[in-house]
Amino acid sequence: MSEGVQSSPAFTPRVFSGIQPSGGLTLGNYLGAMKRFAEMQNHGFETLYCMVDMHAITVWQDPDALRRQTRELAAGYLASGIDPSRSILFKQSQVAEHAQLAWVFNCVARMGWMKRMTQWKDKAGKNQENASLGLFAYPALMAADILVYHATHVPVGEDQKQHLELTRDIATKFNHDFGQEFFPITEPVIEGAATRVMSLRDGSKKMSKSDPSDASRINMTDNADAIAQKIRKAKTDPDALPSEAKGLDDRPEARNLVNIYAALSGQSVDDVLREVGGKPFSEFKPMLSDLAVDKLSPISSEMARLMRQPDEIDAILSDGAERARLIAAPILKRTYEIVGMTG
Ligand code: AMP
Ligand code: TRP
């Protein structure tokens, strides 16, 4: 966690984040989320990481596919370095306190706040009348995920910033309405060179598992040939790479590939450009693809190994759910007392 990150002083630092098991993990998920989740285990904070299956079902999921994708996501977390002895790794639906606190938050949050969420607008599109009620309430459940643990820090990619602001709004309104500083005002942790990895085909669009073109993304399960081919075909401009970061202005595709290189190699963008400035893409792309294969192939082979051991995965997740419940239950109990439903 960076020096600049502040936490609400009354709360012990605790890290929470989640990913939807909605199928397929991309390089964006790895660099923007999982790699950073693993790094946060090394800072001495308690870390909880979750598969948010209740968020996934806000849009249709085939039941068998959801089961498989949830295990695959667990395998992705473990293969990316989440250590179940140092982090609590679990499935959202196994800890009922998330849904219970979400209901309270549905009664704290306002319709107008939800209507302003860009994810709601994007996902519901023109057909809002036909979108699920769960999709609309999605951010209140997300706030519950975080606040049921009194989590103080939430590492995510750039696209989740607005949802985390809403989490802060819900905590602030709850604390204000009930006259006590019960929930922390959570800090988003959006850091590093890869907070927004872009499509390989269009530097103005986020790399996403839902893009119809498979060539637009690197999947965490892609083999070396697929990775090399996608990078070779990635859109670029005709110029050589600049030697300084400001030379990437107005060059979104070049910026994206440099950011990916920086994040994969653990260097700053400036360091990368000192090394590769002046090189044409025909030289830089093979460097990038060697690096990507080098970093991703051990992860994809470990994922494949774990997927052959579903019992091992399920045992880790049950243990995680039990440990998560030990933290969540007293916080939910206290919430019910504050609201006047018990006590
Ligand atoms: P999702 O797959 O939408 O559940 O996202 C899981 C996590 O990955 C969130 O923290 C996202 O912000 C992050 N993420 C997803 N796509 C990208 C991307 N293209 N660049 C950076 N982070 C991403
Ligand atoms: N909305 C997040 C996404 O799509 C997933 C998520 C759900 C999450 N609950 C969370 C992320 C709590 C961080 C903290 O990426």
Coordinates of C-alpha atoms and ligand atoms in Angstrom, one line a residue:
M1 CA 0.0 0.0 0.0
S2 CA 1.5 3.4 -0.9
E3 CA 2.6 5.9 1.7
G4 CA -0.1 8.4 0.5
V5 CA -3.0 6.1 1.4
Q6 CA -4.8 7.3 4.5
S7 CA -7.2 5.2 6.5
S8 CA -10.0 6.2 8.9
P9 CA -7.8 6.4 12.1
A10 CA -10.3 4.5 14.3
F11 CA -10.2 1.4 12.2
T12 CA -7.6 -1.3 11.9
P13 CA -6.4 -1.4 8.2
R14 CA -8.1 -4.2 6.4
V15 CA -8.1 -4.9 2.7
F16 CA -11.1 -6.3 0.8
S17 CA -11.7 -6.8 -2.9
G18 CA -13.8 -9.0 -5.2
I19 CA -14.1 -10.2 -8.8
Q20 CA -17.2 -11.5 -10.6
P21 CA -17.1 -15.2 -11.7
S22 CA -18.7 -14.2 -14.9
G23 CA -16.3 -16.2 -17.1
G24 CA -12.9 -15.6 -18.5
L25 CA -10.1 -13.7 -16.8
T26 CA -8.1 -11.2 -18.8
L27 CA -4.7 -9.6 -18.5
G28 CA -6.7 -6.5 -17.3
N29 CA -8.0 -8.5 -14.3
Y30 CA -4.6 -9.8 -13.6
L31 CA -2.7 -6.5 -13.7
G32 CA -5.5 -4.2 -12.5
A33 CA -6.6 -6.5 -9.7
M34 CA -5.1 -10.0 -8.9
K35 CA -1.4 -9.2 -9.1
R36 CA -2.0 -6.2 -6.8
F37 CA -4.1 -8.2 -4.4
A38 CA -1.3 -10.7 -4.0
E39 CA 1.2 -7.8 -3.4
M40 CA -1.0 -6.4 -0.6
Q41 CA -0.5 -9.6 1.4
N42 CA 3.0 -8.5 2.0
H43 CA 2.2 -5.4 3.9
G44 CA 1.1 -7.0 7.1
F45 CA -2.6 -6.1 6.7
E46 CA -5.5 -8.6 6.9
T47 CA -6.6 -9.3 3.3
L48 CA -9.9 -10.7 2.2
Y49 CA -10.6 -11.6 -1.4
C50 CA -13.9 -12.8 -2.7
M51 CA -15.6 -14.3 -5.7
V52 CA -18.8 -12.2 -6.0
D53 CA -21.2 -14.7 -7.4
M54 CA -24.2 -12.8 -6.2
H55 CA -23.0 -9.9 -8.4
A56 CA -22.5 -12.2 -11.3
I57 CA -26.2 -13.3 -11.3
T58 CA -27.4 -9.7 -11.7
V59 CA -27.2 -10.7 -15.4
W60 CA -28.1 -14.2 -16.6
Q61 CA -25.6 -16.9 -15.8
D62 CA -26.0 -20.5 -16.9
P63 CA -25.9 -22.5 -13.6
D64 CA -23.3 -25.1 -14.7
A65 CA -21.2 -22.4 -16.2
L66 CA -21.4 -20.3 -13.1
R67 CA -20.1 -23.2 -11.0
R68 CA -17.2 -23.8 -13.3
Q69 CA -16.3 -20.2 -13.6
T70 CA -16.3 -19.7 -9.8
R71 CA -13.8 -22.5 -9.5
E72 CA -11.8 -21.1 -12.3
L73 CA -11.7 -17.7 -10.7
A74 CA -10.6 -19.3 -7.4
A75 CA -7.8 -21.1 -9.4
G76 CA -6.9 -17.7 -10.9
Y77 CA -6.6 -16.1 -7.5
L78 CA -4.5 -18.9 -6.1
A79 CA -2.3 -19.1 -9.2
S80 CA -1.7 -15.3 -9.1
G81 CA -0.2 -15.7 -5.6
I82 CA -3.1 -15.4 -3.2
D83 CA -2.0 -17.5 -0.3
P84 CA -5.0 -19.0 1.6
S85 CA -2.9 -19.1 4.8
R86 CA -2.3 -15.3 4.6
S87 CA -5.6 -14.2 3.0
I88 CA -9.2 -15.1 3.4
L89 CA -10.4 -16.4 0.0
F90 CA -14.1 -17.2 -0.3
K91 CA -17.3 -17.1 -2.2
Q92 CA -19.7 -14.2 -1.5
S93 CA -22.9 -16.4 -1.4
Q94 CA -21.4 -18.6 1.3
V95 CA -21.4 -15.7 3.8
A96 CA -25.0 -14.7 4.2
E97 CA -24.0 -11.5 6.1
H98 CA -23.3 -9.8 2.7
A99 CA -26.9 -10.1 1.6
Q100 CA -28.2 -9.2 5.0
L101 CA -26.2 -6.0 5.2
A102 CA -27.0 -5.2 1.6
W103 CA -30.7 -5.1 2.5
V104 CA -30.0 -2.4 5.2
F105 CA -28.0 -0.5 2.6
N106 CA -30.8 -0.7 0.1
C107 CA -32.8 1.3 2.6
V108 CA -30.0 3.8 3.1
A109 CA -29.0 4.4 -0.5
R110 CA -31.2 6.6 -2.7
M111 CA -32.6 5.7 -6.1
G112 CA -31.0 8.8 -7.6
W113 CA -27.5 7.6 -6.6
M114 CA -28.0 4.3 -8.3
K115 CA -29.4 5.9 -11.5
R116 CA -26.2 7.9 -11.9
M117 CA -23.9 4.9 -11.9
T118 CA -22.2 4.5 -15.3
Q119 CA -22.1 0.7 -15.0
W120 CA -25.9 0.7 -14.6
K121 CA -26.3 2.9 -17.6
D122 CA -23.9 0.8 -19.7
K123 CA -25.2 -2.6 -18.7
A124 CA -29.0 -1.8 -18.7
G125 CA -28.6 0.3 -21.8
K126 CA -31.9 1.4 -23.5
N127 CA -33.7 -1.5 -21.9
Q128 CA -33.8 -0.4 -18.3
E129 CA -37.4 -1.6 -17.8
N130 CA -36.2 -5.1 -18.5
A131 CA -33.0 -5.1 -16.4
S132 CA -33.0 -7.0 -13.1
L133 CA -33.6 -5.2 -9.9
G134 CA -30.4 -6.8 -8.7
L135 CA -28.4 -5.0 -11.4
F136 CA -29.8 -1.7 -10.2
A137 CA -29.0 -2.4 -6.6
Y138 CA -25.6 -3.9 -7.4
P139 CA -23.6 -1.0 -5.8
A140 CA -25.4 -1.4 -2.5
L141 CA -24.4 -5.1 -2.3
M142 CA -20.8 -4.0 -3.2
A143 CA -20.8 -1.5 -0.3
A144 CA -22.0 -4.3 1.9
D145 CA -19.2 -6.6 0.7
I146 CA -16.7 -4.1 1.9
L147 CA -18.3 -2.6 5.0
V148 CA -19.5 -5.9 6.5
Y149 CA -15.7 -6.3 7.3
H150 CA -15.1 -2.7 8.1
A151 CA -12.6 -2.8 5.3
T152 CA -10.5 0.3 5.0
H153 CA -8.8 -0.2 1.7
V154 CA -10.1 -1.6 -1.6
P155 CA -7.7 -2.3 -4.5
V156 CA -9.5 -2.2 -7.8
G157 CA -9.1 -1.1 -11.4
E158 CA -10.1 2.4 -12.5
D159 CA -13.5 1.3 -13.7
Q160 CA -14.7 0.7 -10.1
K161 CA -13.9 4.2 -8.8
Q162 CA -17.5 5.4 -9.0
H163 CA -18.8 2.4 -7.1
L164 CA -16.3 3.0 -4.3
E165 CA -17.4 6.6 -4.1
L166 CA -20.9 5.3 -3.6
T167 CA -19.7 3.0 -0.9
R168 CA -18.3 6.0 0.9
D169 CA -21.6 7.8 0.4
I170 CA -23.5 4.9 2.0
A171 CA -21.2 4.7 5.0
T172 CA -21.4 8.5 5.5
K173 CA -25.2 8.5 5.3
F174 CA -25.5 5.6 7.6
N175 CA -23.1 7.1 10.1
H176 CA -25.0 10.4 9.9
D177 CA -28.5 9.0 10.0
F178 CA -27.7 6.9 13.1
G179 CA -25.4 9.4 14.7
Q180 CA -22.3 7.4 15.1
E181 CA -19.0 6.7 13.3
F182 CA -19.8 3.0 12.8
F183 CA -18.6 2.3 9.3
P184 CA -15.2 3.4 8.0
I185 CA -14.9 5.7 5.0
T186 CA -13.1 3.3 2.7
E187 CA -10.1 4.3 0.5
P188 CA -10.0 3.0 -3.0
V189 CA -6.5 1.9 -3.9
I190 CA -6.1 2.5 -7.7
E191 CA -2.4 2.4 -8.3
G192 CA 0.3 1.3 -10.7
A193 CA 0.8 1.4 -14.5
A194 CA -2.2 -0.9 -15.3
T195 CA -5.2 0.5 -13.5
R196 CA -6.9 0.5 -17.0
V197 CA -5.6 -2.0 -19.5
M198 CA -7.1 -1.2 -22.9
S199 CA -8.2 -3.4 -25.8
L200 CA -5.5 -4.5 -28.1
R201 CA -7.7 -3.6 -31.1
D202 CA -8.8 -0.2 -29.9
G203 CA -6.9 1.9 -27.4
S204 CA -10.0 3.9 -26.4
K205 CA -11.8 0.8 -25.0
K206 CA -11.2 -1.2 -21.9
M207 CA -9.8 -4.7 -22.3
S208 CA -12.8 -6.8 -21.3
K209 CA -14.0 -10.4 -21.1
S210 CA -17.2 -9.3 -22.8
D211 CA -15.6 -7.8 -25.9
P212 CA -16.9 -9.9 -28.9
S213 CA -13.4 -10.0 -30.4
D214 CA -11.0 -12.5 -28.7
A215 CA -8.1 -10.7 -30.4
S216 CA -8.9 -7.6 -28.2
R217 CA -7.7 -9.3 -25.0
I218 CA -5.2 -11.6 -23.6
N219 CA -6.9 -14.3 -21.5
M220 CA -5.1 -15.7 -18.5
T221 CA -5.6 -19.2 -20.0
D222 CA -4.1 -18.3 -23.4
N223 CA -1.1 -20.3 -24.5
A224 CA 2.2 -18.9 -25.6
D225 CA 1.3 -18.9 -29.3
A226 CA -2.0 -17.2 -28.8
I227 CA -0.3 -14.5 -26.6
A228 CA 2.4 -13.9 -29.2
Q229 CA -0.1 -13.7 -32.1
K230 CA -2.4 -11.3 -30.3
I231 CA 0.5 -9.0 -29.4
R232 CA 1.9 -9.2 -33.0
K233 CA -1.5 -8.1 -34.3
A234 CA -2.1 -5.5 -31.7
K235 CA -3.1 -2.1 -33.2
T236 CA -0.3 0.5 -33.1
D237 CA 0.8 3.6 -34.9
P238 CA 3.7 3.8 -37.4
D239 CA 6.0 5.8 -35.2
A240 CA 8.9 4.5 -33.0
L241 CA 8.5 4.5 -29.2
P242 CA 9.2 7.9 -27.5
S243 CA 11.9 8.2 -24.8
E244 CA 9.6 10.1 -22.4
A245 CA 6.1 9.6 -21.1
K246 CA 4.8 12.8 -22.6
G247 CA 5.6 11.3 -26.0
L248 CA 2.7 8.9 -25.4
D249 CA 0.1 11.7 -25.3
D250 CA -2.5 11.1 -28.1
R251 CA -1.0 7.6 -28.7
P252 CA -3.4 5.4 -26.8
E253 CA -2.3 2.1 -28.3
A254 CA 1.4 2.8 -27.7
R255 CA 0.6 4.0 -24.2
N256 CA -1.3 0.8 -23.5
L257 CA 1.5 -1.5 -24.6
V258 CA 4.0 0.4 -22.7
N259 CA 1.8 0.3 -19.6
I260 CA 1.4 -3.4 -19.9
Y261 CA 5.1 -3.9 -20.2
A262 CA 5.7 -1.7 -17.2
A263 CA 3.2 -3.5 -15.0
L264 CA 4.4 -7.0 -16.1
S265 CA 8.0 -6.1 -15.5
G266 CA 7.4 -4.2 -12.3
Q267 CA 9.1 -1.1 -13.7
S268 CA 7.8 2.5 -14.0
V269 CA 6.7 3.8 -17.4
D270 CA 9.7 6.2 -17.4
D271 CA 12.1 3.3 -16.8
V272 CA 10.6 1.3 -19.7
L273 CA 10.9 4.2 -22.1
R274 CA 14.5 4.8 -21.1
E275 CA 15.1 1.2 -22.2
V276 CA 12.9 1.0 -25.3
G277 CA 12.7 4.7 -26.5
G278 CA 13.5 4.9 -30.2
K279 CA 12.7 1.3 -31.0
P280 CA 10.1 0.5 -33.6
F281 CA 7.1 -1.7 -32.6
S282 CA 8.6 -4.5 -34.7
E283 CA 11.3 -4.7 -32.0
F284 CA 9.2 -3.8 -29.0
K285 CA 6.3 -6.3 -29.6
P286 CA 8.5 -9.4 -29.5
M287 CA 10.0 -8.1 -26.2
L288 CA 6.5 -7.6 -24.8
S289 CA 5.3 -11.0 -25.9
D290 CA 8.3 -12.8 -24.4
L291 CA 7.7 -11.0 -21.1
A292 CA 3.9 -11.7 -21.2
V293 CA 4.5 -15.4 -21.9
D294 CA 7.2 -15.5 -19.2
K295 CA 4.8 -14.1 -16.6
L296 CA 1.5 -15.6 -17.6
S297 CA 2.4 -19.2 -18.6
P298 CA 3.3 -20.3 -15.0
I299 CA 0.0 -18.8 -13.9
S300 CA -2.1 -20.6 -16.6
S301 CA -0.4 -23.9 -16.0
E302 CA -1.0 -23.6 -12.2
M303 CA -4.7 -22.7 -13.0
A304 CA -5.0 -25.8 -15.1
R305 CA -3.5 -28.0 -12.4
L306 CA -5.9 -26.6 -9.8
M307 CA -8.9 -27.0 -12.0
R308 CA -8.1 -30.8 -11.9
Q309 CA -8.4 -30.6 -8.1
P310 CA -11.9 -29.2 -7.5
D311 CA -12.0 -30.7 -4.0
E312 CA -8.9 -28.8 -3.0
I313 CA -10.5 -25.5 -4.3
D314 CA -13.8 -26.2 -2.5
A315 CA -12.0 -27.0 0.8
I316 CA -10.1 -23.7 0.6
L317 CA -13.3 -21.7 -0.1
S318 CA -15.2 -23.3 2.7
D319 CA -12.4 -22.6 5.2
G320 CA -12.3 -19.0 3.9
A321 CA -16.1 -18.6 4.3
E322 CA -15.9 -19.7 7.9
R323 CA -13.1 -17.3 8.7
A324 CA -14.9 -14.5 6.9
R325 CA -18.0 -15.1 8.9
L326 CA -16.2 -14.7 12.2
I327 CA -15.4 -11.1 11.2
A328 CA -18.7 -10.3 9.5
A329 CA -21.2 -11.7 12.1
P330 CA -20.4 -9.3 15.0
I331 CA -20.4 -6.3 12.6
L332 CA -23.8 -7.3 11.2
K333 CA -25.1 -7.9 14.8
R334 CA -24.0 -4.4 15.8
T335 CA -25.6 -3.0 12.7
Y336 CA -28.9 -4.6 13.5
E337 CA -28.7 -3.1 17.0
I338 CA -27.9 0.4 15.7
V339 CA -30.8 0.2 13.3
G340 CA -33.1 -1.0 16.1
M341 CA -33.9 -4.4 14.7
T342 CA -32.4 -6.2 17.7
G343 CA -31.0 -5.2 21.1
Ligands
AMP1 P1 -14.6 -7.7 -13.1 O1 -14.0 -8.8 -14.0 O2 -15.4 -6.7 -13.9 O3 -15.3 -8.3 -11.9 O4 -13.4 -6.9 -12.6 C1 -12.5 -7.4 -11.5 C2 -11.4 -6.5 -11.2 O5 -10.5 -6.4 -12.3 C3 -11.8 -5.1 -10.8 O6 -11.0 -4.6 -9.8 C4 -11.6 -4.3 -12.1 O7 -11.4 -2.9 -11.9 C5 -10.4 -5.0 -12.7 N1 -10.3 -4.9 -14.1 C6 -11.2 -5.4 -15.0 N2 -10.8 -5.1 -16.3 C7 -9.7 -4.3 -16.2 C8 -8.9 -3.6 -17.1 N3 -9.1 -3.7 -18.4 N4 -7.8 -2.9 -16.6 C9 -7.6 -2.8 -15.3 N5 -8.4 -3.4 -14.4 C10 -9.4 -4.2 -14.8
TRP2 N1 -18.0 -4.5 -9.0 C1 -16.7 -5.2 -9.0 C2 -16.3 -5.4 -10.5 O1 -17.1 -5.6 -11.3 C3 -16.7 -6.5 -8.2 C4 -17.0 -6.2 -6.8 C5 -18.1 -6.6 -6.1 C6 -16.1 -5.6 -5.8 N2 -17.9 -6.3 -4.8 C7 -16.7 -5.7 -4.6 C8 -14.8 -5.1 -5.9 C9 -16.1 -5.2 -3.4 C10 -14.2 -4.5 -4.8 C11 -14.9 -4.6 -3.5 O2 -15.1 -5.5 -10.7

